[in-house]
Coordinates of N, CA and C in Angstrom, one line a residue:
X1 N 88.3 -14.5 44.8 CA 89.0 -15.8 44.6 C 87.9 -16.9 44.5
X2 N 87.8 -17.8 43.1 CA 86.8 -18.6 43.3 C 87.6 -20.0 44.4
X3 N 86.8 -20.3 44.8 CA 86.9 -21.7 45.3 C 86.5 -22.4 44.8
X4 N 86.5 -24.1 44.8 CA 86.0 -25.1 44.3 C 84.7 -25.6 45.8
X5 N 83.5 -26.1 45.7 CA 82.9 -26.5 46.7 C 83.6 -27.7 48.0
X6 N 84.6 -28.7 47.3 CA 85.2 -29.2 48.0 C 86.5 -29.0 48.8
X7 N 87.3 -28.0 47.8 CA 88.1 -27.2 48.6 C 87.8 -26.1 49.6
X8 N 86.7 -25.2 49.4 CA 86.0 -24.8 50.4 C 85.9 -25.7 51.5
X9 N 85.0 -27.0 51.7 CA 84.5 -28.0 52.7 C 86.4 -28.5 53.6
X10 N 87.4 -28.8 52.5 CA 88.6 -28.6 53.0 C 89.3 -27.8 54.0
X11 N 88.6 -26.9 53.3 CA 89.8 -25.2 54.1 C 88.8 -25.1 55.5
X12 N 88.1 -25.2 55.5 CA 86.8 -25.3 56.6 C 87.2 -25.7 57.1
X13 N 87.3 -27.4 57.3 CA 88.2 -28.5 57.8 C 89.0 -28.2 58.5
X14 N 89.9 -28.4 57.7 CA 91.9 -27.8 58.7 C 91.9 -26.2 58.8
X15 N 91.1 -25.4 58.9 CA 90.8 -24.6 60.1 C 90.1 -25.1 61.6
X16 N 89.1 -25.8 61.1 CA 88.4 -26.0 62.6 C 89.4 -27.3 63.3
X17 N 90.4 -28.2 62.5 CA 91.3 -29.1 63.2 C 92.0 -28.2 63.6
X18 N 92.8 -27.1 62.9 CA 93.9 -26.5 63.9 C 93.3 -25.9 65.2
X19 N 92.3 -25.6 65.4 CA 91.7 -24.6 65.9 C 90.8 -25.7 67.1
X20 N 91.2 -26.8 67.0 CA 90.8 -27.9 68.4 C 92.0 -27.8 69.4
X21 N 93.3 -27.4 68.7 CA 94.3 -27.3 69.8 C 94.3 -26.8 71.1
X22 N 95.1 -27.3 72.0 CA 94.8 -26.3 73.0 C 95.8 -24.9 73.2
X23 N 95.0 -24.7 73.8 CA 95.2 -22.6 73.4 C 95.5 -22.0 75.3
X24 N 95.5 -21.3 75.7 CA 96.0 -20.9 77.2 C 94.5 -20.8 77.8
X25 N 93.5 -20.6 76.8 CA 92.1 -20.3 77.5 C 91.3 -21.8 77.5
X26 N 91.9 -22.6 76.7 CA 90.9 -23.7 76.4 C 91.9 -25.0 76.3
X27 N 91.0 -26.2 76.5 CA 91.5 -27.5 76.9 C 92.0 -28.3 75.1
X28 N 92.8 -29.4 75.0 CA 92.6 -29.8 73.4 C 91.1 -30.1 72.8
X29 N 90.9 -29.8 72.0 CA 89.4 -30.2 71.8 C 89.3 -31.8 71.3
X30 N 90.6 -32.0 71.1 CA 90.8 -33.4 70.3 C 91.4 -34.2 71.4
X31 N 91.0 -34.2 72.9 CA 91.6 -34.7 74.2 C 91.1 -36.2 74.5
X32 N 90.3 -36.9 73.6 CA 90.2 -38.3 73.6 C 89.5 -38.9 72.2
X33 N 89.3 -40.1 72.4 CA 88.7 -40.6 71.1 C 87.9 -40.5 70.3
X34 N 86.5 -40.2 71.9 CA 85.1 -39.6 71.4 C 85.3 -38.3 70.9
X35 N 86.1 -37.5 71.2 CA 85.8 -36.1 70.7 C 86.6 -36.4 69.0
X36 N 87.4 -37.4 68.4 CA 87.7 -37.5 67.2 C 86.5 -37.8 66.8
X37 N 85.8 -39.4 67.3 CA 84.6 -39.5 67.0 C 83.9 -38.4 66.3
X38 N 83.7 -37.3 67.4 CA 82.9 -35.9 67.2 C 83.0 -35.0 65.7
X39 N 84.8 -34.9 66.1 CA 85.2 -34.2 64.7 C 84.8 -34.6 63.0
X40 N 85.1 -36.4 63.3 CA 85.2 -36.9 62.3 C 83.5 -36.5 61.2
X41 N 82.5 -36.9 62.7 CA 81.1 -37.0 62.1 C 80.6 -35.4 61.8
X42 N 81.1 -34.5 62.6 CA 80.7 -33.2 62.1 C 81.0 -32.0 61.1
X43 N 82.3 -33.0 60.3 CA 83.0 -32.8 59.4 C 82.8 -33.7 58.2
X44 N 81.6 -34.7 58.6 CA 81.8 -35.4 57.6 C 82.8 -36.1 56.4
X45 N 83.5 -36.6 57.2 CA 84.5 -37.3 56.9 C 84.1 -38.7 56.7
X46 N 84.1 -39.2 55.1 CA 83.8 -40.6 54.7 C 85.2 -41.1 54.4
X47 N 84.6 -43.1 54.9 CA 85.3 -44.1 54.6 C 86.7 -43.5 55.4
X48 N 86.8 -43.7 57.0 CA 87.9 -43.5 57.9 C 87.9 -44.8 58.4
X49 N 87.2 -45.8 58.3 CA 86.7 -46.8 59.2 C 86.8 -46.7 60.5
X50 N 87.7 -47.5 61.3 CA 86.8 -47.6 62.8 C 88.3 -46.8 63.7
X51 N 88.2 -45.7 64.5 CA 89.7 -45.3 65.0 C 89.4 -45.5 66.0
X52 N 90.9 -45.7 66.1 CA 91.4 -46.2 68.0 C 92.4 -44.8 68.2
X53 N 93.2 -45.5 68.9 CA 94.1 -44.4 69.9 C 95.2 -43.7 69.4
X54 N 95.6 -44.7 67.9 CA 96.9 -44.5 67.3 C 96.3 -43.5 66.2
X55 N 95.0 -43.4 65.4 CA 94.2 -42.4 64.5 C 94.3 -41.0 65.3
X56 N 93.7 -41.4 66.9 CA 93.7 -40.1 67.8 C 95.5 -39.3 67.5
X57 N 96.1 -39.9 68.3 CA 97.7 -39.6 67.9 C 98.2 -38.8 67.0
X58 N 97.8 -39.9 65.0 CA 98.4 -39.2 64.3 C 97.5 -38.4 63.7
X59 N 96.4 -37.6 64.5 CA 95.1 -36.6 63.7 C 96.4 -35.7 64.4
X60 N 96.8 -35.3 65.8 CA 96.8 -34.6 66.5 C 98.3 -33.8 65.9
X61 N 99.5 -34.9 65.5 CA 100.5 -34.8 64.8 C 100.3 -33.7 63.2
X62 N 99.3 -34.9 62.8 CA 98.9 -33.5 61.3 C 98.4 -32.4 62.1
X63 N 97.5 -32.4 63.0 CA 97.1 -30.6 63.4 C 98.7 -29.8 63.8
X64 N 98.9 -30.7 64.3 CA 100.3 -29.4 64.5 C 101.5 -29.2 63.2
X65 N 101.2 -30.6 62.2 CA 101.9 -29.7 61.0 C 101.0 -28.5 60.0
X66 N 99.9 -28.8 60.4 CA 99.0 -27.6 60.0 C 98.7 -26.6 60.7
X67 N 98.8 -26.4 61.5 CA 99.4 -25.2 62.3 C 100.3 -24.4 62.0
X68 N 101.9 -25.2 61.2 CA 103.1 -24.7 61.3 C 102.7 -24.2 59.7
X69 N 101.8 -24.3 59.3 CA 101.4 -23.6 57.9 C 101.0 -22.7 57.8
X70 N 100.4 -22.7 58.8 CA 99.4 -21.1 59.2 C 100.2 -20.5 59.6
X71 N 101.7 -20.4 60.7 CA 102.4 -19.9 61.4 C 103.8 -19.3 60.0
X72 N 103.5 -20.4 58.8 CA 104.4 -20.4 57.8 C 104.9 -18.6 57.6
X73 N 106.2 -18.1 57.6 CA 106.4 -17.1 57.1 C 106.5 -16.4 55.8
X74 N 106.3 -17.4 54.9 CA 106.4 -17.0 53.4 C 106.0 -18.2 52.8
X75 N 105.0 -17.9 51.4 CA 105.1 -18.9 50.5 C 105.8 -20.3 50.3
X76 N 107.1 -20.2 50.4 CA 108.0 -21.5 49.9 C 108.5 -22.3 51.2
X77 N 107.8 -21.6 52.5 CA 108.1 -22.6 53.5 C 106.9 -23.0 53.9
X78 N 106.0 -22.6 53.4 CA 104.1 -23.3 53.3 C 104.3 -24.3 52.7
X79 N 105.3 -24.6 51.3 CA 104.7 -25.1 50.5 C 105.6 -26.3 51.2
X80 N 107.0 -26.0 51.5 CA 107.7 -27.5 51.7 C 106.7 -28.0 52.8
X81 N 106.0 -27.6 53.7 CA 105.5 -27.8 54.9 C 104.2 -28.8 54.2
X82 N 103.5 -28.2 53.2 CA 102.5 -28.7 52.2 C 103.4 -29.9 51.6
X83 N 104.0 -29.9 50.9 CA 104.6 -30.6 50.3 C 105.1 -32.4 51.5
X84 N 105.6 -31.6 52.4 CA 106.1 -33.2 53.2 C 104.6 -33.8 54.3
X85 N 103.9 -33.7 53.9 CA 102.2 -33.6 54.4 C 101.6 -34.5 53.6
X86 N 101.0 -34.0 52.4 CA 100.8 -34.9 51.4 C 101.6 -35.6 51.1
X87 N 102.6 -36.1 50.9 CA 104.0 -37.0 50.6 C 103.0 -38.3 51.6
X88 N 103.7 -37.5 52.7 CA 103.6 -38.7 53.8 C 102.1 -39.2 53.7
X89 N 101.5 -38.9 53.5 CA 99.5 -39.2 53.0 C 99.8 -40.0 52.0
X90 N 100.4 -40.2 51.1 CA 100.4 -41.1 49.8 C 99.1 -41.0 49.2
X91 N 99.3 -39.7 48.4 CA 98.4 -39.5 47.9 C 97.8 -40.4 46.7
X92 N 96.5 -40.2 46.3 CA 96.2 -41.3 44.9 C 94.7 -40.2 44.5
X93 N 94.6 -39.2 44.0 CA 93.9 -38.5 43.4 C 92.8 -39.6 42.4
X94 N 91.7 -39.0 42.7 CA 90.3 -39.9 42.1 C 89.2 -39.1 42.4
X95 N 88.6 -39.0 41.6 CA 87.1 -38.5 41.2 C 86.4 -39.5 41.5
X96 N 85.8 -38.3 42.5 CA 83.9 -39.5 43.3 C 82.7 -38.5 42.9
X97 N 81.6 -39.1 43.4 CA 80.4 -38.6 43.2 C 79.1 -38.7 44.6
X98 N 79.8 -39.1 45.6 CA 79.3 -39.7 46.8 C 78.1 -39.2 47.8
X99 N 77.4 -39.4 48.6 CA 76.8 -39.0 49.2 C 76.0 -37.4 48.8
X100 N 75.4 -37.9 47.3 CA 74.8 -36.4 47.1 C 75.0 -35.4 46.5
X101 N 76.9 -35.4 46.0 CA 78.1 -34.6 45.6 C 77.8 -34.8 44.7
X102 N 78.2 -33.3 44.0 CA 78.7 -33.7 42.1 C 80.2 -34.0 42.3
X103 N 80.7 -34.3 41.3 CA 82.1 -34.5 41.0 C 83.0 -34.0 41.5
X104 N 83.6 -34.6 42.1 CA 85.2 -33.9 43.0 C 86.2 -34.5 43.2
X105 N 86.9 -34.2 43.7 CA 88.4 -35.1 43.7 C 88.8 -35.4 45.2
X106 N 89.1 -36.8 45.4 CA 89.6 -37.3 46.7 C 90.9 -37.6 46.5
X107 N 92.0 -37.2 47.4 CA 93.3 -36.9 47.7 C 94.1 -38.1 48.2
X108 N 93.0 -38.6 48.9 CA 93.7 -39.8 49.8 C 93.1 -41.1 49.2
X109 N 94.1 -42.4 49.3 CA 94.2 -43.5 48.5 C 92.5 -44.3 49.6
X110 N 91.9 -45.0 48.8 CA 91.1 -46.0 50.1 C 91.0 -46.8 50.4
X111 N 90.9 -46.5 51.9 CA 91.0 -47.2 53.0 C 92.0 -46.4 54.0
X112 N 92.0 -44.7 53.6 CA 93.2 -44.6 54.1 C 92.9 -44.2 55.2
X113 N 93.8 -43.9 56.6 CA 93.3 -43.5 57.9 C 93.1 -42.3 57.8
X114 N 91.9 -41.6 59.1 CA 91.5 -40.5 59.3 C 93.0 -38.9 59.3
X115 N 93.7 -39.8 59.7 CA 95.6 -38.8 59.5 C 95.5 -38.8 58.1
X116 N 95.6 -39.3 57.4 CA 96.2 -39.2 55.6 C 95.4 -39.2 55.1
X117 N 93.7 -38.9 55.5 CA 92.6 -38.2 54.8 C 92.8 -37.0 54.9
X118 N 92.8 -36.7 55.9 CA 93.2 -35.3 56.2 C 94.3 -34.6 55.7
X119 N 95.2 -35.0 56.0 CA 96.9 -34.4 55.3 C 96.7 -34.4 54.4
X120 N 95.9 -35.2 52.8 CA 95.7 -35.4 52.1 C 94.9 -34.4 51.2
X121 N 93.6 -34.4 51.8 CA 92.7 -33.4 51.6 C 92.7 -31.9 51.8
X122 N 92.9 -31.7 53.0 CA 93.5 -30.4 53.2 C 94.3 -30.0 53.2
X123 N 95.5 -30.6 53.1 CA 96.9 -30.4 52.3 C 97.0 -29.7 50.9
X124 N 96.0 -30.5 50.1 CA 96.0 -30.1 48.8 C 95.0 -28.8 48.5
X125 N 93.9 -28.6 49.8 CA 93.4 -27.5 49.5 C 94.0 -26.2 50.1
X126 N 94.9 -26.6 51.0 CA 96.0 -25.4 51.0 C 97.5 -25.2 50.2
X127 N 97.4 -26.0 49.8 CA 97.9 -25.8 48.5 C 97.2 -24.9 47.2
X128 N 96.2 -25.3 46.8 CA 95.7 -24.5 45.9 C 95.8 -23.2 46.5
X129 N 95.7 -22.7 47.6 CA 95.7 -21.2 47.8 C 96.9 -20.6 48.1
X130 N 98.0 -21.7 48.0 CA 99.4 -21.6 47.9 C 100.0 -20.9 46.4
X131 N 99.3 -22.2 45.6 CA 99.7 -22.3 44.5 C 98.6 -20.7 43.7
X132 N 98.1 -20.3 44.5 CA 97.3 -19.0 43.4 C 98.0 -17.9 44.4
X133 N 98.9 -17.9 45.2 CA 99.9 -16.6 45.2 C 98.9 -15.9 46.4
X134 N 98.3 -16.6 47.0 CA 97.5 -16.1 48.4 C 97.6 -17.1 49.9
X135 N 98.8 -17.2 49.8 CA 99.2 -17.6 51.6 C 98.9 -16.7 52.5
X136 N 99.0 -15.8 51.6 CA 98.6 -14.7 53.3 C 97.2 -14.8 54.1
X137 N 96.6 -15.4 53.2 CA 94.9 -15.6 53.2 C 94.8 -16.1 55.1
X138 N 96.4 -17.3 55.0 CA 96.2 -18.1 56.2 C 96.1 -17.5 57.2
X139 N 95.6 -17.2 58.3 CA 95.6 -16.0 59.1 C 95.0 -16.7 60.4
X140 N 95.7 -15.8 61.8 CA 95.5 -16.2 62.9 C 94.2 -15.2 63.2
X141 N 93.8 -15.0 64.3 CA 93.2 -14.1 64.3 C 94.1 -13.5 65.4
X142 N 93.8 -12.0 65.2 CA 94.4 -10.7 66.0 C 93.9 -10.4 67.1
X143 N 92.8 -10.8 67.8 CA 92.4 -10.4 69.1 C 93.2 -10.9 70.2
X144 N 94.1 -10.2 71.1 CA 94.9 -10.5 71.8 C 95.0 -11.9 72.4
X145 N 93.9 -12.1 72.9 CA 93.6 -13.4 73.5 C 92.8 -14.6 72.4
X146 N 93.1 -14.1 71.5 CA 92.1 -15.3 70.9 C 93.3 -16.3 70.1
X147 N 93.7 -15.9 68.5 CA 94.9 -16.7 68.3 C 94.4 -17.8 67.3
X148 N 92.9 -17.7 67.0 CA 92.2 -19.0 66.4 C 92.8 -18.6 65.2
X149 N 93.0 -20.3 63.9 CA 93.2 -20.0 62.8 C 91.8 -19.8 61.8
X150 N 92.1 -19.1 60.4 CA 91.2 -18.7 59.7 C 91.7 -18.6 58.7
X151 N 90.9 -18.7 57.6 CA 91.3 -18.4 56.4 C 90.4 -17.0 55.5
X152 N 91.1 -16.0 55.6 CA 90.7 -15.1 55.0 C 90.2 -14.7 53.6
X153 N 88.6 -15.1 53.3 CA 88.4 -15.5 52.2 C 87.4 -13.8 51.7
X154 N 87.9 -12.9 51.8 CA 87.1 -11.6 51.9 C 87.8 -11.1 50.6
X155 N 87.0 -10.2 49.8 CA 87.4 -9.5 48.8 C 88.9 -8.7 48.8
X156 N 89.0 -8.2 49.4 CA 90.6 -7.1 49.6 C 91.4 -8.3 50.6
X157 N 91.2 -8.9 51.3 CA 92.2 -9.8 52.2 C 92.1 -8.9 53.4
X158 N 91.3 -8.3 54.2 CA 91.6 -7.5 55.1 C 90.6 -7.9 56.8
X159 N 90.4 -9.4 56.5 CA 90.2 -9.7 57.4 C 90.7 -9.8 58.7
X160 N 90.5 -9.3 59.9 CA 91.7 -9.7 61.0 C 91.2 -10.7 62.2
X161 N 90.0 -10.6 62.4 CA 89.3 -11.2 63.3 C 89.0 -12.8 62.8
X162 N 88.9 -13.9 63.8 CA 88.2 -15.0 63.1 C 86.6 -15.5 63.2
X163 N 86.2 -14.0 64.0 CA 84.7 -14.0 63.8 C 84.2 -12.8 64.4
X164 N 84.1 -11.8 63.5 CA 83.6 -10.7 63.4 C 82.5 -10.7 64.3
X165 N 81.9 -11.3 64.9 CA 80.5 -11.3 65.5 C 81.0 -11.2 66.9
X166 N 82.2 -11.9 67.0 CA 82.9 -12.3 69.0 C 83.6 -11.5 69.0
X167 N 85.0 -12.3 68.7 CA 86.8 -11.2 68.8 C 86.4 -9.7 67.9
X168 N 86.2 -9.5 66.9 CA 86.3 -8.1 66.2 C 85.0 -7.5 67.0
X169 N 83.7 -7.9 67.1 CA 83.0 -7.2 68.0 C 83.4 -6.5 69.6
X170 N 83.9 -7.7 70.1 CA 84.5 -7.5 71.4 C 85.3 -6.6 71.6
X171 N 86.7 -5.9 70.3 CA 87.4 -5.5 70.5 C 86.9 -3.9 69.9
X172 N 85.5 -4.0 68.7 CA 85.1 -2.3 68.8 C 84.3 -2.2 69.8
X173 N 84.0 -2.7 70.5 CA 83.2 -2.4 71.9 C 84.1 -1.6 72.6
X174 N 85.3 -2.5 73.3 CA 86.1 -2.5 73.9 C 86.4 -0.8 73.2
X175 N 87.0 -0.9 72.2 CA 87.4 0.1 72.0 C 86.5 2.0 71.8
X176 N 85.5 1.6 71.3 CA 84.5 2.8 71.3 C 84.2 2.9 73.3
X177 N 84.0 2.1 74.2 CA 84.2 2.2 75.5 C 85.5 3.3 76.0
X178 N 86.2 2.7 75.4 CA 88.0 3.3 75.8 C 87.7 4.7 74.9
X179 N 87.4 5.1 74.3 CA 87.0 6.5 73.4 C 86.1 7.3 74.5
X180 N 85.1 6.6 74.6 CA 83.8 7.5 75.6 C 84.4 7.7 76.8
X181 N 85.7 6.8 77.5 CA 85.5 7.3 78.8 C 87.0 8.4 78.7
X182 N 87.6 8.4 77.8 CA 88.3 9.1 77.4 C 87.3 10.4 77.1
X183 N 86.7 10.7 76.3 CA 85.9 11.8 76.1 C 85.4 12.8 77.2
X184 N 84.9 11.7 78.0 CA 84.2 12.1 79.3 C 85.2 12.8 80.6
X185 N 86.6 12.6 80.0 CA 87.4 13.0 80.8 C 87.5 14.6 81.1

């Protein structure tokens, strides 16, 4: 599946926003202002101007309608979910060149707040993976305790873990352990 480089930098995005939530193991990641601060700058997010408490609020609002995307049971309830996301963003599609970038397309009108950048941008880049007949792509990860979202960008789609290196490690460990002491029986 090709990507585009900025829909890539997107899907990246509202993965790592859903994925600030809080979870049963871990606190919100998005639990005050400075930590938007954090998100904003580590994600590189241009022209948000300056957020207060009501930015904090409605970032936290889009994470949980992007959540309910990931959790989406089929295509045509991604899309309305996509669909009333962007709406509400008021969208205004425009080609920039900014900070270094070749050519790409920005989603949200300017000046718009850090919420309707977002809903805007990643909205439309889960859409495109909507719109090419790969929602499934959207994926939690499977390790019992983990639950993080991901987007399964692997050749056959058969990714299950959202980081092969932690949860899918942890769990063939776990498992070749449970084999040997089984053996040893």
């Amino acid at each position: 599946m090709l990507i585009p480089h900025d829909t890539r930098i997107a899907l990246d995005t509202v993965v790592d926003l859903v994925n600030t939530a809080p979870q049963s193991d871990r606190d919100d990641a998005l639990g005050d202002l400075p930590s938007l601060h954090t998100f904003v700058r580590a994600h590189d997010i241009s022209d948000v101007g300056e957020l207060d408490d009501g930015d904090l609020r409605a970032v936290r609002d889009v994470r949980a309608k992007f959540a309910a995307v990931f959790a989406a049971p089929d295509a045509r309830i991604a899309a309305t979910l996509i669909n009333q996301l962007v709406a509400a963003a008021g969208t205004t599609p425009q080609l920039t060149d900014h900070d270094g970038y070749d050519w790409h397309v920005h989603y949200f009108a300017p000046g718009a707040s850090v919420a309707d950048h977002l809903a805007a941008d990643c909205g439309m880049a889960l859409a495109f993976i909507v719109v090419a007949g790969e929602q499934e792509r959207l994926r939690r990860c499977e390790a019992p305790d983990c639950g993080r979202a991901f987007v399964d960008l692997s050749r056959n789609r058969s990714r299950r873990y959202c980081d092969s290196r932690t949860c899918g490690n942890r769990l063939h460990v776990a498992a070749y352990r449970a084999r040997r002491k089984e053996a040893a029986r």
